[in-house]
């Protein structure tokens, strides 16, 4: 199984920085629920607002990689 991903987010200085977890909008765009994300070992941060596009595409690739192994 691939290693769980770590999300990134833009800081106020427009730099990419590690985020605490994936926002609910990112999980929803990728087609995951909070329970599914936690079962996959993905961090969830309910306090983050909005969806960062590269995080969503990375989540989709991770889902494809993990589901193809079953």
PDB file of N, CA and C in Angstrom:
ATOM      1  N   UNK A   1       0.850  -1.179   0.000  1.00  0.00           N
ATOM      2  CA  UNK A   1       0.000   0.000   0.000  1.00  0.00           C
ATOM      3  C   UNK A   1       0.894   1.240   0.000  1.00  0.00           C
ATOM      4  N   UNK A   2       0.591   2.223  -0.822  1.00  0.00           N
ATOM      5  CA  UNK A   2       1.404   3.436  -0.855  1.00  0.00           C
ATOM      6  C   UNK A   2       1.347   4.191   0.471  1.00  0.00           C
ATOM      7  N   UNK A   3       2.387   4.947   0.727  1.00  0.00           N
ATOM      8  CA  UNK A   3       2.442   5.746   1.938  1.00  0.00           C
ATOM      9  C   UNK A   3       1.381   6.846   1.890  1.00  0.00           C
ATOM     10  N   UNK A   4       0.677   7.114   3.003  1.00  0.00           N
ATOM     11  CA  UNK A   4      -0.338   8.169   2.999  1.00  0.00           C
ATOM     12  C   UNK A   4       0.260   9.524   2.632  1.00  0.00           C
ATOM     13  N   UNK A   5      -0.535  10.322   1.955  1.00  0.00           N
ATOM     14  CA  UNK A   5      -0.101  11.625   1.479  1.00  0.00           C
ATOM     15  C   UNK A   5      -0.135  12.667   2.588  1.00  0.00           C
ATOM     16  N   UNK A   6       0.616  13.741   2.399  1.00  0.00           N
ATOM     17  CA  UNK A   6       0.559  14.897   3.280  1.00  0.00           C
ATOM     18  C   UNK A   6       0.078  16.086   2.464  1.00  0.00           C
ATOM     19  N   UNK A   7      -0.950  16.775   2.906  1.00  0.00           N
ATOM     20  CA  UNK A   7      -1.476  17.912   2.150  1.00  0.00           C
ATOM     21  C   UNK A   7      -0.590  19.149   2.283  1.00  0.00           C
ATOM     22  N   UNK A   8      -0.685  20.029   1.302  1.00  0.00           N
ATOM     23  CA  UNK A   8       0.000  21.322   1.345  1.00  0.00           C
ATOM     24  C   UNK A   8      -1.038  22.424   1.158  1.00  0.00           C
ATOM     25  N   UNK A   9      -0.674  23.612   1.576  1.00  0.00           N
ATOM     26  CA  UNK A   9      -1.574  24.753   1.440  1.00  0.00           C
ATOM     27  C   UNK A   9      -0.730  26.000   1.229  1.00  0.00           C
ATOM     28  N   UNK A  10      -1.327  27.020   0.659  1.00  0.00           N
ATOM     29  CA  UNK A  10      -0.624  28.287   0.443  1.00  0.00           C
ATOM     30  C   UNK A  10      -0.681  29.130   1.715  1.00  0.00           C
ATOM     31  N   UNK A  11       0.468  29.690   2.106  1.00  0.00           N
ATOM     32  CA  UNK A  11       0.515  30.567   3.270  1.00  0.00           C
ATOM     33  C   UNK A  11       0.151  31.988   2.855  1.00  0.00           C
ATOM     34  N   UNK A  12       0.135  32.880   3.799  1.00  0.00           N
ATOM     35  CA  UNK A  12      -0.199  34.265   3.494  1.00  0.00           C
ATOM     36  C   UNK A  12       0.877  34.920   2.633  1.00  0.00           C
ATOM     37  N   UNK A  13       2.088  34.300   2.592  1.00  0.00           N
ATOM     38  CA  UNK A  13       3.160  34.811   1.736  1.00  0.00           C
ATOM     39  C   UNK A  13       3.194  34.108   0.386  1.00  0.00           C
ATOM     40  N   UNK A  14       2.137  33.361   0.080  1.00  0.00           N
ATOM     41  CA  UNK A  14       1.989  32.641  -1.181  1.00  0.00           C
ATOM     42  C   UNK A  14       3.024  31.526  -1.338  1.00  0.00           C
ATOM     43  N   UNK A  15       3.479  30.972  -0.233  1.00  0.00           N
ATOM     44  CA  UNK A  15       4.406  29.845  -0.258  1.00  0.00           C
ATOM     45  C   UNK A  15       3.642  28.565   0.062  1.00  0.00           C
ATOM     46  N   UNK A  16       4.114  27.456  -0.511  1.00  0.00           N
ATOM     47  CA  UNK A  16       3.511  26.171  -0.173  1.00  0.00           C
ATOM     48  C   UNK A  16       4.062  25.696   1.160  1.00  0.00           C
ATOM     49  N   UNK A  17       3.167  25.359   2.071  1.00  0.00           N
ATOM     50  CA  UNK A  17       3.555  24.867   3.383  1.00  0.00           C
ATOM     51  C   UNK A  17       2.730  23.636   3.714  1.00  0.00           C
ATOM     52  N   UNK A  18       3.283  22.737   4.527  1.00  0.00           N
ATOM     53  CA  UNK A  18       2.503  21.558   4.925  1.00  0.00           C
ATOM     54  C   UNK A  18       1.258  21.963   5.705  1.00  0.00           C
ATOM     55  N   UNK A  19       0.174  21.285   5.436  1.00  0.00           N
ATOM     56  CA  UNK A  19      -1.084  21.546   6.139  1.00  0.00           C
ATOM     57  C   UNK A  19      -1.311  20.465   7.191  1.00  0.00           C
ATOM     58  N   UNK A  20      -2.177  20.758   8.140  1.00  0.00           N
ATOM     59  CA  UNK A  20      -2.498  19.792   9.198  1.00  0.00           C
ATOM     60  C   UNK A  20      -3.203  18.562   8.640  1.00  0.00           C
ATOM     61  N   UNK A  21      -4.053  18.778   7.657  1.00  0.00           N
ATOM     62  CA  UNK A  21      -4.809  17.679   7.063  1.00  0.00           C
ATOM     63  C   UNK A  21      -5.585  18.187   5.863  1.00  0.00           C
ATOM     64  N   UNK A  22      -6.318  17.287   5.240  1.00  0.00           N
ATOM     65  CA  UNK A  22      -7.120  17.653   4.072  1.00  0.00           C
ATOM     66  C   UNK A  22      -8.415  18.311   4.526  1.00  0.00           C
ATOM     67  N   UNK A  23      -8.837  19.331   3.792  1.00  0.00           N
ATOM     68  CA  UNK A  23     -10.089  20.009   4.127  1.00  0.00           C
ATOM     69  C   UNK A  23     -11.270  19.131   3.708  1.00  0.00           C
ATOM     70  N   UNK A  24     -12.419  19.432   4.262  1.00  0.00           N
ATOM     71  CA  UNK A  24     -13.620  18.670   3.923  1.00  0.00           C
ATOM     72  C   UNK A  24     -13.987  18.861   2.458  1.00  0.00           C
ATOM     73  N   UNK A  25     -13.722  20.052   1.911  1.00  0.00           N
ATOM     74  CA  UNK A  25     -14.004  20.312   0.495  1.00  0.00           C
ATOM     75  C   UNK A  25     -13.093  19.474  -0.404  1.00  0.00           C
ATOM     76  N   UNK A  26     -11.823  19.321  -0.026  1.00  0.00           N
ATOM     77  CA  UNK A  26     -10.898  18.500  -0.812  1.00  0.00           C
ATOM     78  C   UNK A  26     -11.322  17.037  -0.797  1.00  0.00           C
ATOM     79  N   UNK A  27     -11.731  16.550   0.371  1.00  0.00           N
ATOM     80  CA  UNK A  27     -12.196  15.165   0.461  1.00  0.00           C
ATOM     81  C   UNK A  27     -13.452  14.964  -0.374  1.00  0.00           C
ATOM     82  N   UNK A  28     -14.371  15.921  -0.321  1.00  0.00           N
ATOM     83  CA  UNK A  28     -15.612  15.826  -1.084  1.00  0.00           C
ATOM     84  C   UNK A  28     -15.330  15.848  -2.585  1.00  0.00           C
ATOM     85  N   UNK A  29     -14.426  16.718  -3.028  1.00  0.00           N
ATOM     86  CA  UNK A  29     -14.080  16.786  -4.451  1.00  0.00           C
ATOM     87  C   UNK A  29     -13.419  15.499  -4.935  1.00  0.00           C
ATOM     88  N   UNK A  30     -12.683  14.834  -4.046  1.00  0.00           N
ATOM     89  CA  UNK A  30     -12.019  13.587  -4.411  1.00  0.00           C
ATOM     90  C   UNK A  30     -12.948  12.382  -4.271  1.00  0.00           C
ATOM     91  N   UNK A  31     -14.131  12.582  -3.686  1.00  0.00           N
ATOM     92  CA  UNK A  31     -15.097  11.499  -3.552  1.00  0.00           C
ATOM     93  C   UNK A  31     -14.918  10.658  -2.307  1.00  0.00           C
ATOM     94  N   UNK A  32     -14.360  11.231  -1.253  1.00  0.00           N
ATOM     95  CA  UNK A  32     -14.147  10.513   0.000  1.00  0.00           C
ATOM     96  C   UNK A  32     -14.992  11.108   1.116  1.00  0.00           C
ATOM     97  N   UNK A  33     -15.354  10.259   2.069  1.00  0.00           N
ATOM     98  CA  UNK A  33     -15.974  10.741   3.297  1.00  0.00           C
ATOM     99  C   UNK A  33     -14.882  10.846   4.358  1.00  0.00           C
ATOM    100  N   UNK A  34     -15.211  11.457   5.474  1.00  0.00           N
ATOM    101  CA  UNK A  34     -14.236  11.583   6.561  1.00  0.00           C
ATOM    102  C   UNK A  34     -13.841  10.201   7.070  1.00  0.00           C
ATOM    103  N   UNK A  35     -14.807   9.307   7.198  1.00  0.00           N
ATOM    104  CA  UNK A  35     -14.531   7.963   7.702  1.00  0.00           C
ATOM    105  C   UNK A  35     -13.604   7.198   6.760  1.00  0.00           C
ATOM    106  N   UNK A  36     -13.846   7.301   5.453  1.00  0.00           N
ATOM    107  CA  UNK A  36     -12.990   6.615   4.484  1.00  0.00           C
ATOM    108  C   UNK A  36     -11.567   7.161   4.537  1.00  0.00           C
ATOM    109  N   UNK A  37     -11.433   8.479   4.658  1.00  0.00           N
ATOM    110  CA  UNK A  37     -10.104   9.085   4.721  1.00  0.00           C
ATOM    111  C   UNK A  37      -9.352   8.619   5.961  1.00  0.00           C
ATOM    112  N   UNK A  38     -10.033   8.566   7.088  1.00  0.00           N
ATOM    113  CA  UNK A  38      -9.376   8.118   8.310  1.00  0.00           C
ATOM    114  C   UNK A  38      -9.010   6.645   8.233  1.00  0.00           C
ATOM    115  N   UNK A  39      -9.843   5.823   7.586  1.00  0.00           N
ATOM    116  CA  UNK A  39      -9.508   4.412   7.413  1.00  0.00           C
ATOM    117  C   UNK A  39      -8.293   4.223   6.520  1.00  0.00           C
ATOM    118  N   UNK A  40      -8.090   5.136   5.567  1.00  0.00           N
ATOM    119  CA  UNK A  40      -6.918   5.079   4.695  1.00  0.00           C
ATOM    120  C   UNK A  40      -5.685   5.688   5.352  1.00  0.00           C
ATOM    121  N   UNK A  41      -5.847   6.285   6.516  1.00  0.00           N
ATOM    122  CA  UNK A  41      -4.723   6.897   7.212  1.00  0.00           C
ATOM    123  C   UNK A  41      -4.417   8.311   6.762  1.00  0.00           C
ATOM    124  N   UNK A  42      -5.383   8.963   6.125  1.00  0.00           N
ATOM    125  CA  UNK A  42      -5.191  10.331   5.648  1.00  0.00           C
ATOM    126  C   UNK A  42      -5.604  11.317   6.736  1.00  0.00           C
ATOM    127  N   UNK A  43      -4.806  12.350   6.983  1.00  0.00           N
ATOM    128  CA  UNK A  43      -5.183  13.338   7.995  1.00  0.00           C
ATOM    129  C   UNK A  43      -6.318  14.229   7.501  1.00  0.00           C
ATOM    130  N   UNK A  44      -7.207  14.586   8.408  1.00  0.00           N
ATOM    131  CA  UNK A  44      -8.356  15.433   8.082  1.00  0.00           C
ATOM    132  C   UNK A  44      -8.322  16.652   8.995  1.00  0.00           C
ATOM    133  N   UNK A  45      -8.472  17.837   8.411  1.00  0.00           N
ATOM    134  CA  UNK A  45      -8.506  19.087   9.162  1.00  0.00           C
ATOM    135  C   UNK A  45      -9.827  19.782   8.856  1.00  0.00           C
ATOM    136  N   UNK A  46     -10.778  19.659   9.767  1.00  0.00           N
ATOM    137  CA  UNK A  46     -12.103  20.234   9.547  1.00  0.00           C
ATOM    138  C   UNK A  46     -12.078  21.756   9.626  1.00  0.00           C
ATOM    139  N   UNK A  47     -11.026  22.336  10.154  1.00  0.00           N
ATOM    140  CA  UNK A  47     -10.944  23.783  10.269  1.00  0.00           C
ATOM    141  C   UNK A  47     -10.496  24.481   8.999  1.00  0.00           C
ATOM    142  N   UNK A  48      -9.883  23.742   8.079  1.00  0.00           N
ATOM    143  CA  UNK A  48      -9.451  24.353   6.822  1.00  0.00           C
ATOM    144  C   UNK A  48     -10.644  24.592   5.922  1.00  0.00           C
ATOM    145  N   UNK A  49     -10.600  25.697   5.190  1.00  0.00           N
ATOM    146  CA  UNK A  49     -11.693  26.071   4.296  1.00  0.00           C
ATOM    147  C   UNK A  49     -11.162  26.094   2.872  1.00  0.00           C
ATOM    148  N   UNK A  50     -11.952  25.581   1.945  1.00  0.00           N
ATOM    149  CA  UNK A  50     -11.571  25.625   0.537  1.00  0.00           C
ATOM    150  C   UNK A  50     -10.843  24.372   0.105  1.00  0.00           C
ATOM    151  N   UNK A  51     -10.616  24.297  -1.191  1.00  0.00           N
ATOM    152  CA  UNK A  51      -9.948  23.134  -1.768  1.00  0.00           C
ATOM    153  C   UNK A  51      -8.784  23.607  -2.625  1.00  0.00           C
ATOM    154  N   UNK A  52      -7.615  23.033  -2.400  1.00  0.00           N
ATOM    155  CA  UNK A  52      -6.426  23.335  -3.187  1.00  0.00           C
ATOM    156  C   UNK A  52      -6.325  22.262  -4.264  1.00  0.00           C
ATOM    157  N   UNK A  53      -6.362  22.668  -5.520  1.00  0.00           N
ATOM    158  CA  UNK A  53      -6.431  21.751  -6.657  1.00  0.00           C
ATOM    159  C   UNK A  53      -5.404  20.632  -6.666  1.00  0.00           C
ATOM    160  N   UNK A  54      -4.107  20.918  -6.442  1.00  0.00           N
ATOM    161  CA  UNK A  54      -3.120  19.836  -6.429  1.00  0.00           C
ATOM    162  C   UNK A  54      -3.369  18.797  -5.336  1.00  0.00           C
ATOM    163  N   UNK A  55      -3.938  19.211  -4.201  1.00  0.00           N
ATOM    164  CA  UNK A  55      -4.273  18.237  -3.161  1.00  0.00           C
ATOM    165  C   UNK A  55      -5.375  17.293  -3.632  1.00  0.00           C
ATOM    166  N   UNK A  56      -6.361  17.833  -4.335  1.00  0.00           N
ATOM    167  CA  UNK A  56      -7.472  17.014  -4.825  1.00  0.00           C
ATOM    168  C   UNK A  56      -6.967  16.010  -5.857  1.00  0.00           C
ATOM    169  N   UNK A  57      -6.125  16.454  -6.784  1.00  0.00           N
ATOM    170  CA  UNK A  57      -5.612  15.529  -7.803  1.00  0.00           C
ATOM    171  C   UNK A  57      -4.702  14.482  -7.177  1.00  0.00           C
ATOM    172  N   UNK A  58      -3.917  14.852  -6.164  1.00  0.00           N
ATOM    173  CA  UNK A  58      -3.074  13.870  -5.475  1.00  0.00           C
ATOM    174  C   UNK A  58      -3.934  12.844  -4.744  1.00  0.00           C
ATOM    175  N   UNK A  59      -5.029  13.296  -4.140  1.00  0.00           N
ATOM    176  CA  UNK A  59      -5.946  12.370  -3.468  1.00  0.00           C
ATOM    177  C   UNK A  59      -6.570  11.392  -4.459  1.00  0.00           C
ATOM    178  N   UNK A  60      -6.972  11.879  -5.616  1.00  0.00           N
ATOM    179  CA  UNK A  60      -7.572  10.998  -6.625  1.00  0.00           C
ATOM    180  C   UNK A  60      -6.580   9.938  -7.088  1.00  0.00           C
ATOM    181  N   UNK A  61      -5.325  10.327  -7.305  1.00  0.00           N
ATOM    182  CA  UNK A  61      -4.294   9.364  -7.704  1.00  0.00           C
ATOM    183  C   UNK A  61      -4.055   8.344  -6.596  1.00  0.00           C
ATOM    184  N   UNK A  62      -4.044   8.797  -5.346  1.00  0.00           N
ATOM    185  CA  UNK A  62      -3.839   7.902  -4.214  1.00  0.00           C
ATOM    186  C   UNK A  62      -4.984   6.896  -4.106  1.00  0.00           C
ATOM    187  N   UNK A  63      -6.214   7.361  -4.330  1.00  0.00           N
ATOM    188  CA  UNK A  63      -7.371   6.464  -4.279  1.00  0.00           C
ATOM    189  C   UNK A  63      -7.267   5.411  -5.373  1.00  0.00           C
ATOM    190  N   UNK A  64      -6.895   5.826  -6.582  1.00  0.00           N
ATOM    191  CA  UNK A  64      -6.728   4.862  -7.676  1.00  0.00           C
ATOM    192  C   UNK A  64      -5.658   3.828  -7.344  1.00  0.00           C
ATOM    193  N   UNK A  65      -4.559   4.273  -6.753  1.00  0.00           N
ATOM    194  CA  UNK A  65      -3.459   3.363  -6.429  1.00  0.00           C
ATOM    195  C   UNK A  65      -3.848   2.378  -5.329  1.00  0.00           C
ATOM    196  N   UNK A  66      -4.582   2.835  -4.317  1.00  0.00           N
ATOM    197  CA  UNK A  66      -4.938   1.942  -3.222  1.00  0.00           C
ATOM    198  C   UNK A  66      -6.066   0.996  -3.610  1.00  0.00           C
ATOM    199  N   UNK A  67      -7.007   1.449  -4.407  1.00  0.00           N
ATOM    200  CA  UNK A  67      -8.121   0.571  -4.788  1.00  0.00           C
ATOM    201  C   UNK A  67      -7.693  -0.474  -5.803  1.00  0.00           C
ATOM    202  N   UNK A  68      -6.660  -0.207  -6.589  1.00  0.00           N
ATOM    203  CA  UNK A  68      -6.215  -1.188  -7.580  1.00  0.00           C
ATOM    204  C   UNK A  68      -5.498  -2.355  -6.914  1.00  0.00           C
ATOM    205  N   UNK A  69      -5.045  -2.184  -5.681  1.00  0.00           N
ATOM    206  CA  UNK A  69      -4.341  -3.258  -4.982  1.00  0.00           C
ATOM    207  C   UNK A  69      -5.295  -4.285  -4.373  1.00  0.00           C
ATOM    208  N   UNK A  70      -6.582  -3.968  -4.288  1.00  0.00           N
ATOM    209  CA  UNK A  70      -7.532  -4.897  -3.655  1.00  0.00           C
ATOM    210  C   UNK A  70      -8.183  -5.793  -4.654  1.00  0.00           C
TER     211      UNK A  70
END
